[in-house]
Amino acid sequence: MSDSVKQGFDTLKIHAGYTPAEHQGSIQVPIYQSTAFEIGSPERAERLLRFEEFGLLYTRVGNPTQAALEQRVAALDGGVAAVSLASGMAAVSYAILNAGENGRVIAAGQIYGGTYDAYRKVYPSLGVQIDTVADINDLDAVRRLIKPDTRAIFIESVNNPVNVIADVEALANLAHENGLPLIVDNTLATPYLWKPIEYGADVVVYSATKALSGHGSIIGGIIVEAGNGFNWLAGRHPHFAEKVFTFGNRNVVETFPAFPFAARVRTYYLGLLGATLSPFDAYLIIQGIETLSERLKKQSESAQTIAEYLSKHPKVSWVSYPTLPGNRYKALAEKYLPKGAGGVFSFGYRGDEREIYRFLNSVKMFSYHANLGDARSLIINSPHTTHHELTEEEKIATGIPPETVRLSIGLEDVNDLIADLEQAFASAES
Ligand SMILES: *Cc1c(COP(=O)(O)O)cnc(C)c1O
């Protein structure tokens, strides 16, 4: 990969992590639909199982189609290693658990609904307590939450659904001053719009279901390790220092010095909890990534146009698109998102719930379903669907009041999308 990191993003998204000559000259990454791989000899099995030699054994923990995807995304993000997983939730959960084991994680309160639900329902019972911070850019509030057993900070770069933009560089500095890694869910931005590792993030996670794959065809997730020298043995992560019998009585950092975080996710969480990405789905994500830049560029441009249209509409009380004049996050968007702010944002519908339902029932081109970053444009009332698990107070606190309508702008003609919204506003009022 040392050659490929010098290449441009659009070259990497087509070529990184895959060499046809190593796969019968196949131009496309083949789908290795195989449960297991020939080991060769019992002596080699011993070397593989002690991690003295690296090789394929069993698709639950590694497969050549997954590997091509992992290396490609690591190259796009500027990381050193990645682990592909069966869903974005698996990526979020494995990253939080792997960093936070038997300790605490400070995490953004304004976050994807599933992640918020897991903060309360799953991570504490697995030994990780979550300390949420209401405004992730309030650095003093984050600092006040740091305790002796705090092990990581977890944020979204661009939050779903109201586009809070995290000051990743400031948060990475704060984290590192305190011996903590910064974990960033970069699902909405994708590495095309924003590479958090360039600003100090130590681990980046994705729901590949969304814009990374971009065609509404799979569920998948990825964890990328930055390899920027974070010291897992400085004291806050005793589980990284533990001598492990299956690593030949070495710790994970001694065994995998270049990518201990990814290696530990793979050998512990993927190996033992088992959210494996199917090789076929890995292949489909690779197809999607080939057009990542083109899709995100167009979606950002169309979203900007639609956000401007909505911001002038009498039935709209607010629009969360960060590059609009007066938006609270405009300066951060200018710093971190110079290529555009992506295709997802929300707006407030000026009208009662019955009118919002009539509006949602009237759109014809926007599809009413729960996904993001698809080639098709989507619309959804987040408070009742993607974020339904939050209480009414939590919805207000996380910036998702009842009138919130979320859009994910696809690849259709922007004029047709505006015409669809216009006719839906008219039908909802009448
Ligand atoms: C959708 C989403 C997830 C969860 O991903 P799945 O692939 O649906 O499991 C996590 N984080 C963000 C920001 C998301 O939008």
Short mmCIF file of C-alpha atoms and ligand atoms in Angstrom, two decimals:
data_model
loop_
_atom_site.label_atom_id
_atom_site.label_comp_id
_atom_site.label_asym_id
_atom_site.label_seq_id
_atom_site.Cartn_x
_atom_site.Cartn_y
_atom_site.Cartn_z
CA MET A 1 0.00 0.00 0.00
CA SER A 2 2.97 2.36 0.31
CA ASP A 3 2.72 3.04 -3.44
CA SER A 4 -1.00 3.61 -3.41
CA VAL A 5 -1.09 6.15 -0.57
CA LYS A 6 0.65 8.63 -2.88
CA GLN A 7 -2.16 8.36 -5.43
CA GLY A 8 -5.20 10.62 -5.56
CA PHE A 9 -8.52 9.76 -3.94
CA ASP A 10 -10.30 8.95 -7.19
CA THR A 11 -7.52 6.58 -8.25
CA LEU A 12 -7.55 4.84 -4.87
CA LYS A 13 -11.31 4.37 -4.92
CA ILE A 14 -10.95 2.31 -8.13
CA HIS A 15 -7.65 0.49 -7.50
CA ALA A 16 -6.52 0.45 -3.85
CA GLY A 17 -6.28 -2.91 -2.11
CA TYR A 18 -6.58 -5.07 -5.19
CA THR A 19 -4.13 -6.40 -7.79
CA PRO A 20 -5.73 -8.38 -10.68
CA ALA A 21 -2.54 -10.42 -11.23
CA GLU A 22 -3.06 -11.99 -7.79
CA HIS A 23 -6.59 -13.14 -8.79
CA GLN A 24 -6.35 -14.82 -12.23
CA GLY A 25 -6.33 -11.37 -13.85
CA SER A 26 -9.95 -10.77 -12.83
CA ILE A 27 -10.69 -7.09 -13.45
CA GLN A 28 -13.39 -7.02 -10.77
CA VAL A 29 -12.65 -8.10 -7.21
CA PRO A 30 -13.90 -11.71 -7.20
CA ILE A 31 -16.52 -12.84 -4.69
CA TYR A 32 -14.71 -15.47 -2.66
CA GLN A 33 -17.85 -17.35 -1.64
CA SER A 34 -15.98 -19.85 0.50
CA THR A 35 -16.38 -20.68 4.17
CA ALA A 36 -12.78 -21.71 4.72
CA PHE A 37 -9.33 -21.80 3.15
CA GLU A 38 -6.91 -24.67 2.63
CA ILE A 39 -4.35 -24.56 5.46
CA GLY A 40 -1.79 -26.85 3.85
CA SER A 41 -0.14 -28.56 6.79
CA PRO A 42 -0.51 -28.91 10.56
CA GLU A 43 2.76 -27.01 10.99
CA ARG A 44 1.36 -24.05 9.07
CA ALA A 45 -1.86 -24.23 11.12
CA GLU A 46 0.24 -23.80 14.27
CA ARG A 47 2.04 -20.77 12.84
CA LEU A 48 -1.24 -19.17 11.69
CA LEU A 49 -2.98 -19.74 15.01
CA ARG A 50 -0.06 -18.20 16.92
CA PHE A 51 -0.04 -15.22 14.48
CA GLU A 52 3.57 -15.96 13.58
CA GLU A 53 2.39 -16.10 9.99
CA PHE A 54 -0.63 -14.22 8.61
CA GLY A 55 -3.01 -16.07 6.34
CA LEU A 56 -6.59 -17.00 5.63
CA LEU A 57 -8.37 -19.63 7.69
CA TYR A 58 -12.10 -19.09 7.98
CA THR A 59 -14.40 -16.40 6.54
CA ARG A 60 -15.79 -15.37 9.94
CA VAL A 61 -12.45 -13.62 10.62
CA GLY A 62 -11.11 -12.89 7.12
CA ASN A 63 -11.77 -13.38 3.41
CA PRO A 64 -10.07 -11.99 0.26
CA THR A 65 -13.17 -10.06 -0.91
CA GLN A 66 -13.51 -8.46 2.53
CA ALA A 67 -9.77 -7.76 2.53
CA ALA A 68 -9.95 -5.82 -0.76
CA LEU A 69 -12.77 -3.68 0.68
CA GLU A 70 -10.89 -3.17 3.96
CA GLN A 71 -7.68 -2.08 2.26
CA ARG A 72 -9.57 0.19 -0.10
CA VAL A 73 -11.41 2.04 2.66
CA ALA A 74 -8.25 2.24 4.80
CA ALA A 75 -6.45 3.82 1.82
CA LEU A 76 -9.28 6.31 1.18
CA ASP A 77 -9.30 7.35 4.84
CA GLY A 78 -5.52 7.49 5.24
CA GLY A 79 -5.58 4.66 7.79
CA VAL A 80 -3.37 1.58 8.14
CA ALA A 81 -5.93 -1.20 8.58
CA ALA A 82 -9.67 -1.84 8.57
CA VAL A 83 -12.16 -4.50 9.61
CA SER A 84 -15.36 -4.95 7.60
CA LEU A 85 -18.46 -6.01 9.51
CA ALA A 86 -22.05 -7.06 8.93
CA SER A 87 -23.58 -3.66 9.83
CA GLY A 88 -22.86 -0.12 10.88
CA MET A 89 -24.18 -0.95 14.34
CA ALA A 90 -21.61 -3.75 14.60
CA ALA A 91 -18.89 -1.23 13.67
CA VAL A 92 -20.08 1.32 16.26
CA SER A 93 -20.52 -1.33 18.97
CA TYR A 94 -17.26 -3.21 18.40
CA ALA A 95 -15.29 0.05 18.33
CA ILE A 96 -16.86 1.32 21.57
CA LEU A 97 -16.49 -2.04 23.34
CA ASN A 98 -12.92 -2.62 22.11
CA ALA A 99 -11.76 0.79 23.36
CA GLY A 100 -13.91 0.94 26.47
CA GLU A 101 -13.69 -2.53 28.00
CA ASN A 102 -14.51 -2.50 31.76
CA GLY A 103 -14.49 1.28 31.78
CA ARG A 104 -16.21 4.40 30.49
CA VAL A 105 -16.58 6.15 27.15
CA ILE A 106 -17.53 9.81 26.73
CA ALA A 107 -19.98 10.01 23.84
CA ALA A 108 -21.93 12.62 21.92
CA GLY A 109 -25.59 12.82 22.98
CA GLN A 110 -26.65 14.10 19.54
CA ILE A 111 -26.16 10.84 17.70
CA TYR A 112 -27.78 8.21 15.46
CA GLY A 113 -30.86 6.75 17.21
CA GLY A 114 -29.60 3.15 17.28
CA THR A 115 -26.30 4.22 18.82
CA TYR A 116 -28.12 6.25 21.47
CA ASP A 117 -30.31 3.27 22.30
CA ALA A 118 -27.24 1.01 22.64
CA TYR A 119 -25.62 3.53 25.06
CA ARG A 120 -28.37 2.66 27.54
CA LYS A 121 -29.54 -0.84 26.66
CA VAL A 122 -26.43 -2.77 25.65
CA TYR A 123 -23.03 -1.26 26.43
CA PRO A 124 -23.47 -0.97 30.25
CA SER A 125 -24.46 -4.63 30.55
CA LEU A 126 -21.34 -5.51 28.53
CA GLY A 127 -19.16 -3.52 30.94
CA VAL A 128 -18.88 -0.12 29.24
CA GLN A 129 -20.55 2.90 30.88
CA ILE A 130 -21.40 5.80 28.56
CA ASP A 131 -21.14 9.42 29.73
CA THR A 132 -23.04 11.53 27.21
CA VAL A 133 -22.28 15.16 26.51
CA ALA A 134 -25.14 17.30 25.20
CA ASP A 135 -23.00 19.65 23.06
CA ILE A 136 -19.99 17.77 21.74
CA ASN A 137 -18.17 21.02 20.90
CA ASP A 138 -18.36 22.19 24.54
CA LEU A 139 -14.79 21.14 25.32
CA ASP A 140 -15.03 22.09 29.00
CA ALA A 141 -18.05 19.81 29.40
CA VAL A 142 -16.14 16.97 27.71
CA ARG A 143 -13.10 17.59 29.94
CA ARG A 144 -15.24 17.54 33.10
CA LEU A 145 -16.49 14.04 32.20
CA ILE A 146 -12.98 12.50 32.06
CA LYS A 147 -12.58 10.03 34.95
CA PRO A 148 -9.71 7.67 35.86
CA ASP A 149 -11.40 4.79 34.00
CA THR A 150 -12.47 6.79 30.92
CA ARG A 151 -11.05 5.00 27.88
CA ALA A 152 -12.25 6.85 24.74
CA ILE A 153 -14.30 9.68 23.23
CA PHE A 154 -16.93 8.72 20.63
CA ILE A 155 -18.55 11.24 18.24
CA GLU A 156 -20.15 11.60 14.80
CA SER A 157 -18.29 13.95 12.42
CA VAL A 158 -21.57 15.10 10.82
CA ASN A 159 -24.49 14.01 12.92
CA ASN A 160 -27.62 12.25 11.72
CA PRO A 161 -30.18 13.84 11.33
CA VAL A 162 -29.50 17.50 12.22
CA ASN A 163 -25.95 18.03 10.90
CA VAL A 164 -24.11 18.92 14.09
CA ILE A 165 -20.53 19.34 12.86
CA ALA A 166 -17.99 18.14 15.44
CA ASP A 167 -14.77 20.10 15.87
CA VAL A 168 -12.74 16.93 15.31
CA GLU A 169 -9.31 18.58 15.54
CA ALA A 170 -10.06 20.25 18.89
CA LEU A 171 -11.62 17.04 20.25
CA ALA A 172 -8.66 14.93 19.07
CA ASN A 173 -6.23 17.31 20.83
CA LEU A 174 -8.27 17.19 24.03
CA ALA A 175 -8.49 13.40 23.82
CA HIS A 176 -4.75 12.95 23.25
CA GLU A 177 -3.79 15.35 26.06
CA ASN A 178 -5.67 12.93 28.33
CA GLY A 179 -4.39 9.65 26.89
CA LEU A 180 -7.70 8.93 25.16
CA PRO A 181 -8.36 7.83 21.57
CA LEU A 182 -10.97 9.70 19.49
CA ILE A 183 -13.42 7.42 17.65
CA VAL A 184 -15.40 9.11 14.87
CA ASP A 185 -18.53 7.79 13.12
CA ASN A 186 -17.98 9.31 9.64
CA THR A 187 -21.00 7.69 7.95
CA LEU A 188 -22.65 10.84 6.63
CA ALA A 189 -19.51 12.56 5.35
CA THR A 190 -17.67 9.52 3.92
CA PRO A 191 -13.92 9.86 3.28
CA TYR A 192 -14.70 11.79 0.08
CA LEU A 193 -16.05 14.81 1.99
CA TRP A 194 -14.00 14.50 5.19
CA LYS A 195 -11.07 12.39 6.37
CA PRO A 196 -11.15 12.66 10.20
CA ILE A 197 -7.77 10.90 10.49
CA GLU A 198 -6.14 13.98 8.94
CA TYR A 199 -7.43 15.93 11.96
CA GLY A 200 -6.28 13.45 14.59
CA ALA A 201 -8.99 10.79 14.81
CA ASP A 202 -7.59 7.42 15.94
CA VAL A 203 -10.44 5.19 14.80
CA VAL A 204 -13.11 5.88 12.16
CA VAL A 205 -16.30 3.85 11.84
CA TYR A 206 -18.86 3.63 9.04
CA SER A 207 -22.25 2.30 8.30
CA ALA A 208 -21.33 1.17 4.77
CA THR A 209 -25.07 0.70 4.25
CA LYS A 210 -25.35 4.42 3.57
CA ALA A 211 -23.41 6.70 1.19
CA LEU A 212 -20.26 4.56 1.15
CA SER A 213 -22.07 1.85 -0.85
CA GLY A 214 -24.76 4.25 -2.04
CA HIS A 215 -27.28 2.00 -3.78
CA GLY A 216 -29.60 0.83 -1.01
CA SER A 217 -28.62 -2.79 -1.58
CA ILE A 218 -26.69 -4.00 1.49
CA ILE A 219 -26.19 -3.67 5.26
CA GLY A 220 -22.52 -3.34 6.20
CA GLY A 221 -20.01 -1.59 8.44
CA ILE A 222 -16.32 -0.83 8.63
CA ILE A 223 -13.83 0.14 11.36
CA VAL A 224 -10.67 1.93 10.18
CA GLU A 225 -7.57 2.31 12.37
CA ALA A 226 -5.52 5.46 11.80
CA GLY A 227 -2.12 4.08 12.81
CA ASN A 228 -1.08 7.55 13.94
CA GLY A 229 0.97 6.36 16.90
CA PHE A 230 -1.71 6.33 19.59
CA ASN A 231 -0.18 4.61 22.62
CA TRP A 232 -2.55 1.92 23.87
CA LEU A 233 -0.07 0.94 26.61
CA ALA A 234 0.08 4.33 28.38
CA GLY A 235 -2.19 3.17 31.19
CA ARG A 236 -5.81 3.82 30.25
CA HIS A 237 -6.28 0.53 28.34
CA PRO A 238 -5.17 -2.36 30.57
CA HIS A 239 -6.88 -4.81 28.19
CA PHE A 240 -4.32 -3.90 25.49
CA ALA A 241 -1.46 -4.74 27.87
CA GLU A 242 -2.82 -8.13 28.89
CA LYS A 243 -0.63 -11.10 27.85
CA VAL A 244 -2.75 -13.39 25.72
CA PHE A 245 -2.14 -17.12 25.55
CA THR A 246 -3.35 -17.34 21.92
CA PHE A 247 -0.88 -14.58 20.95
CA GLY A 248 2.00 -16.70 22.29
CA ASN A 249 1.82 -14.92 25.69
CA ARG A 250 2.35 -11.54 24.08
CA ASN A 251 -0.07 -8.59 24.31
CA VAL A 252 -2.01 -7.38 21.29
CA VAL A 253 0.36 -4.44 20.70
CA GLU A 254 3.42 -6.72 20.66
CA THR A 255 1.65 -9.13 18.31
CA PHE A 256 0.24 -6.51 15.91
CA PRO A 257 2.33 -3.36 16.46
CA ALA A 258 1.10 -1.57 13.31
CA PHE A 259 -2.65 -2.06 13.91
CA PRO A 260 -3.44 -3.32 17.42
CA PHE A 261 -6.96 -1.84 17.50
CA ALA A 262 -8.10 -3.48 14.25
CA ALA A 263 -6.38 -6.75 15.18
CA ARG A 264 -8.13 -6.82 18.54
CA VAL A 265 -11.53 -6.08 16.96
CA ARG A 266 -10.92 -8.95 14.54
CA THR A 267 -9.62 -11.54 16.98
CA TYR A 268 -11.94 -10.73 19.90
CA TYR A 269 -15.17 -9.11 18.76
CA LEU A 270 -15.48 -10.30 15.17
CA GLY A 271 -14.07 -13.70 16.04
CA LEU A 272 -16.23 -14.23 19.12
CA LEU A 273 -19.39 -12.14 18.58
CA GLY A 274 -19.28 -12.88 14.86
CA ALA A 275 -20.90 -10.02 12.86
CA THR A 276 -19.18 -11.09 9.64
CA LEU A 277 -19.81 -9.23 6.38
CA SER A 278 -20.73 -11.65 3.60
CA PRO A 279 -18.26 -11.69 0.68
CA PHE A 280 -21.09 -10.88 -1.72
CA ASP A 281 -22.03 -7.77 0.26
CA ALA A 282 -18.35 -6.77 0.45
CA TYR A 283 -18.31 -6.98 -3.36
CA LEU A 284 -21.40 -4.74 -3.64
CA ILE A 285 -19.82 -2.13 -1.33
CA ILE A 286 -16.70 -2.16 -3.52
CA GLN A 287 -18.93 -1.48 -6.58
CA GLY A 288 -20.49 1.48 -4.79
CA ILE A 289 -17.16 2.98 -3.73
CA GLU A 290 -16.06 3.19 -7.38
CA THR A 291 -18.47 6.14 -7.80
CA LEU A 292 -18.26 7.60 -4.28
CA SER A 293 -16.85 11.01 -5.30
CA GLU A 294 -19.23 11.50 -8.20
CA ARG A 295 -22.27 10.62 -6.08
CA LEU A 296 -21.32 12.70 -3.03
CA LYS A 297 -20.40 15.71 -5.17
CA LYS A 298 -23.77 15.71 -6.93
CA GLN A 299 -25.72 14.95 -3.75
CA SER A 300 -23.99 17.85 -1.95
CA GLU A 301 -24.78 20.26 -4.81
CA SER A 302 -28.42 19.17 -5.03
CA ALA A 303 -28.80 19.27 -1.23
CA GLN A 304 -27.46 22.83 -1.18
CA THR A 305 -30.00 23.87 -3.86
CA ILE A 306 -32.90 22.14 -2.07
CA ALA A 307 -31.83 23.53 1.33
CA GLU A 308 -31.84 27.06 -0.16
CA TYR A 309 -35.30 26.44 -1.68
CA LEU A 310 -36.65 25.16 1.66
CA SER A 311 -35.11 27.99 3.69
CA LYS A 312 -37.31 30.45 1.72
CA HIS A 313 -40.48 28.33 1.89
CA PRO A 314 -43.31 29.64 4.12
CA LYS A 315 -44.12 26.12 5.40
CA VAL A 316 -40.55 25.60 6.67
CA SER A 317 -39.48 26.88 10.10
CA TRP A 318 -35.79 25.87 10.02
CA VAL A 319 -33.29 23.99 7.81
CA SER A 320 -30.26 22.19 9.29
CA TYR A 321 -27.95 22.37 6.26
CA PRO A 322 -24.60 23.62 7.63
CA THR A 323 -23.50 25.74 4.67
CA LEU A 324 -26.65 27.92 4.71
CA PRO A 325 -26.13 31.53 5.86
CA GLY A 326 -26.55 31.89 9.62
CA ASN A 327 -26.17 28.17 10.38
CA ARG A 328 -24.48 27.57 13.74
CA TYR A 329 -21.97 25.16 12.16
CA LYS A 330 -21.11 27.20 9.04
CA ALA A 331 -17.53 28.00 10.13
CA LEU A 332 -16.84 24.35 11.03
CA ALA A 333 -18.36 23.21 7.72
CA GLU A 334 -16.08 25.63 5.86
CA LYS A 335 -13.06 24.19 7.67
CA TYR A 336 -13.89 20.47 7.45
CA LEU A 337 -16.25 20.13 4.46
CA PRO A 338 -14.85 22.30 1.64
CA LYS A 339 -16.14 19.88 -1.01
CA GLY A 340 -19.73 20.09 0.24
CA ALA A 341 -21.80 19.10 3.24
CA GLY A 342 -23.33 15.90 1.85
CA GLY A 343 -26.86 14.95 0.87
CA VAL A 344 -28.55 14.54 4.26
CA PHE A 345 -30.27 17.24 6.32
CA SER A 346 -33.49 17.99 8.14
CA PHE A 347 -36.05 20.78 8.19
CA GLY A 348 -38.85 21.86 10.47
CA TYR A 349 -42.35 21.60 8.99
CA ARG A 350 -44.54 24.56 9.99
CA GLY A 351 -47.79 22.74 10.63
CA ASP A 352 -49.41 20.17 12.92
CA GLU A 353 -48.74 16.45 12.85
CA ARG A 354 -51.75 15.72 10.60
CA GLU A 355 -50.42 18.16 8.03
CA ILE A 356 -46.91 16.59 8.22
CA TYR A 357 -48.48 13.17 7.62
CA ARG A 358 -50.42 14.55 4.61
CA PHE A 359 -47.14 16.02 3.29
CA LEU A 360 -45.31 12.69 3.68
CA ASN A 361 -48.20 10.87 1.99
CA SER A 362 -48.14 13.34 -0.91
CA VAL A 363 -44.50 13.07 -2.07
CA LYS A 364 -44.19 10.96 -5.21
CA MET A 365 -40.51 10.90 -6.09
CA PHE A 366 -39.04 11.02 -2.58
CA SER A 367 -39.30 7.55 -1.14
CA TYR A 368 -40.51 7.16 2.45
CA HIS A 369 -38.06 4.78 4.08
CA ALA A 370 -35.22 4.59 6.60
CA ASN A 371 -31.87 4.75 4.86
CA LEU A 372 -29.40 7.46 3.83
CA GLY A 373 -27.01 8.20 1.00
CA ASP A 374 -28.93 6.12 -1.56
CA ALA A 375 -29.09 6.94 -5.29
CA ARG A 376 -32.82 7.46 -4.64
CA SER A 377 -34.01 10.48 -2.66
CA LEU A 378 -35.53 9.62 0.70
CA ILE A 379 -37.78 11.41 3.15
CA ILE A 380 -38.68 10.42 6.70
CA ASN A 381 -40.09 11.89 9.90
CA SER A 382 -37.13 11.03 12.16
CA PRO A 383 -38.82 11.65 15.54
CA HIS A 384 -41.30 8.82 14.80
CA THR A 385 -38.97 6.42 12.98
CA THR A 386 -35.14 6.53 13.01
CA HIS A 387 -35.11 8.21 16.44
CA HIS A 388 -38.38 6.83 17.88
CA GLU A 389 -36.54 5.25 20.83
CA LEU A 390 -35.77 8.66 22.34
CA THR A 391 -38.16 10.10 24.94
CA GLU A 392 -39.88 13.42 24.08
CA GLU A 393 -37.39 15.32 26.29
CA GLU A 394 -34.44 13.52 24.70
CA LYS A 395 -35.73 14.40 21.25
CA ILE A 396 -35.83 18.09 22.14
CA ALA A 397 -32.40 17.87 23.85
CA THR A 398 -30.83 16.13 20.85
CA GLY A 399 -32.26 18.72 18.48
CA ILE A 400 -34.99 16.60 16.87
CA PRO A 401 -38.25 18.37 17.72
CA PRO A 402 -41.57 16.80 16.59
CA GLU A 403 -41.75 18.87 13.37
CA THR A 404 -38.45 17.40 12.05
CA VAL A 405 -38.49 15.97 8.53
CA ARG A 406 -35.24 14.40 7.26
CA LEU A 407 -34.21 14.31 3.62
CA SER A 408 -31.47 12.29 1.95
CA ILE A 409 -30.92 13.71 -1.51
CA GLY A 410 -30.26 11.15 -4.24
CA LEU A 411 -29.04 11.41 -7.79
CA GLU A 412 -32.26 12.46 -9.57
CA ASP A 413 -32.60 15.82 -11.36
CA VAL A 414 -32.78 18.48 -8.68
CA ASN A 415 -35.62 20.34 -10.43
CA ASP A 416 -37.79 17.21 -10.32
CA LEU A 417 -37.08 16.85 -6.60
CA ILE A 418 -38.04 20.47 -5.90
CA ALA A 419 -41.20 20.07 -7.99
CA ASP A 420 -42.11 17.00 -5.94
CA LEU A 421 -41.70 18.88 -2.64
CA GLU A 422 -43.65 21.84 -4.03
CA GLN A 423 -46.66 19.73 -5.04
CA ALA A 424 -46.54 17.88 -1.67
CA PHE A 425 -46.57 21.19 0.28
CA ALA A 426 -49.60 22.27 -1.80
CA SER A 427 -51.51 18.99 -1.27
CA ALA A 428 -50.74 18.95 2.46
CA GLU A 429 -52.25 22.41 2.98
CA SER A 430 -55.44 21.83 1.01
C1 LIG B 1 -27.30 3.99 9.86
C2 LIG B 1 -26.26 4.48 10.79
C3 LIG B 1 -25.62 3.59 11.67
C4 LIG B 1 -26.01 2.13 11.77
O1 LIG B 1 -25.70 1.46 10.57
P1 LIG B 1 -26.45 0.12 10.06
O2 LIG B 1 -25.67 -0.23 8.84
O3 LIG B 1 -27.87 0.50 9.80
O4 LIG B 1 -26.33 -0.89 11.15
C5 LIG B 1 -24.62 4.10 12.48
N1 LIG B 1 -24.27 5.40 12.44
C6 LIG B 1 -24.87 6.28 11.60
C7 LIG B 1 -24.44 7.71 11.59
C8 LIG B 1 -25.89 5.85 10.75
O5 LIG B 1 -26.49 6.73 9.94
#
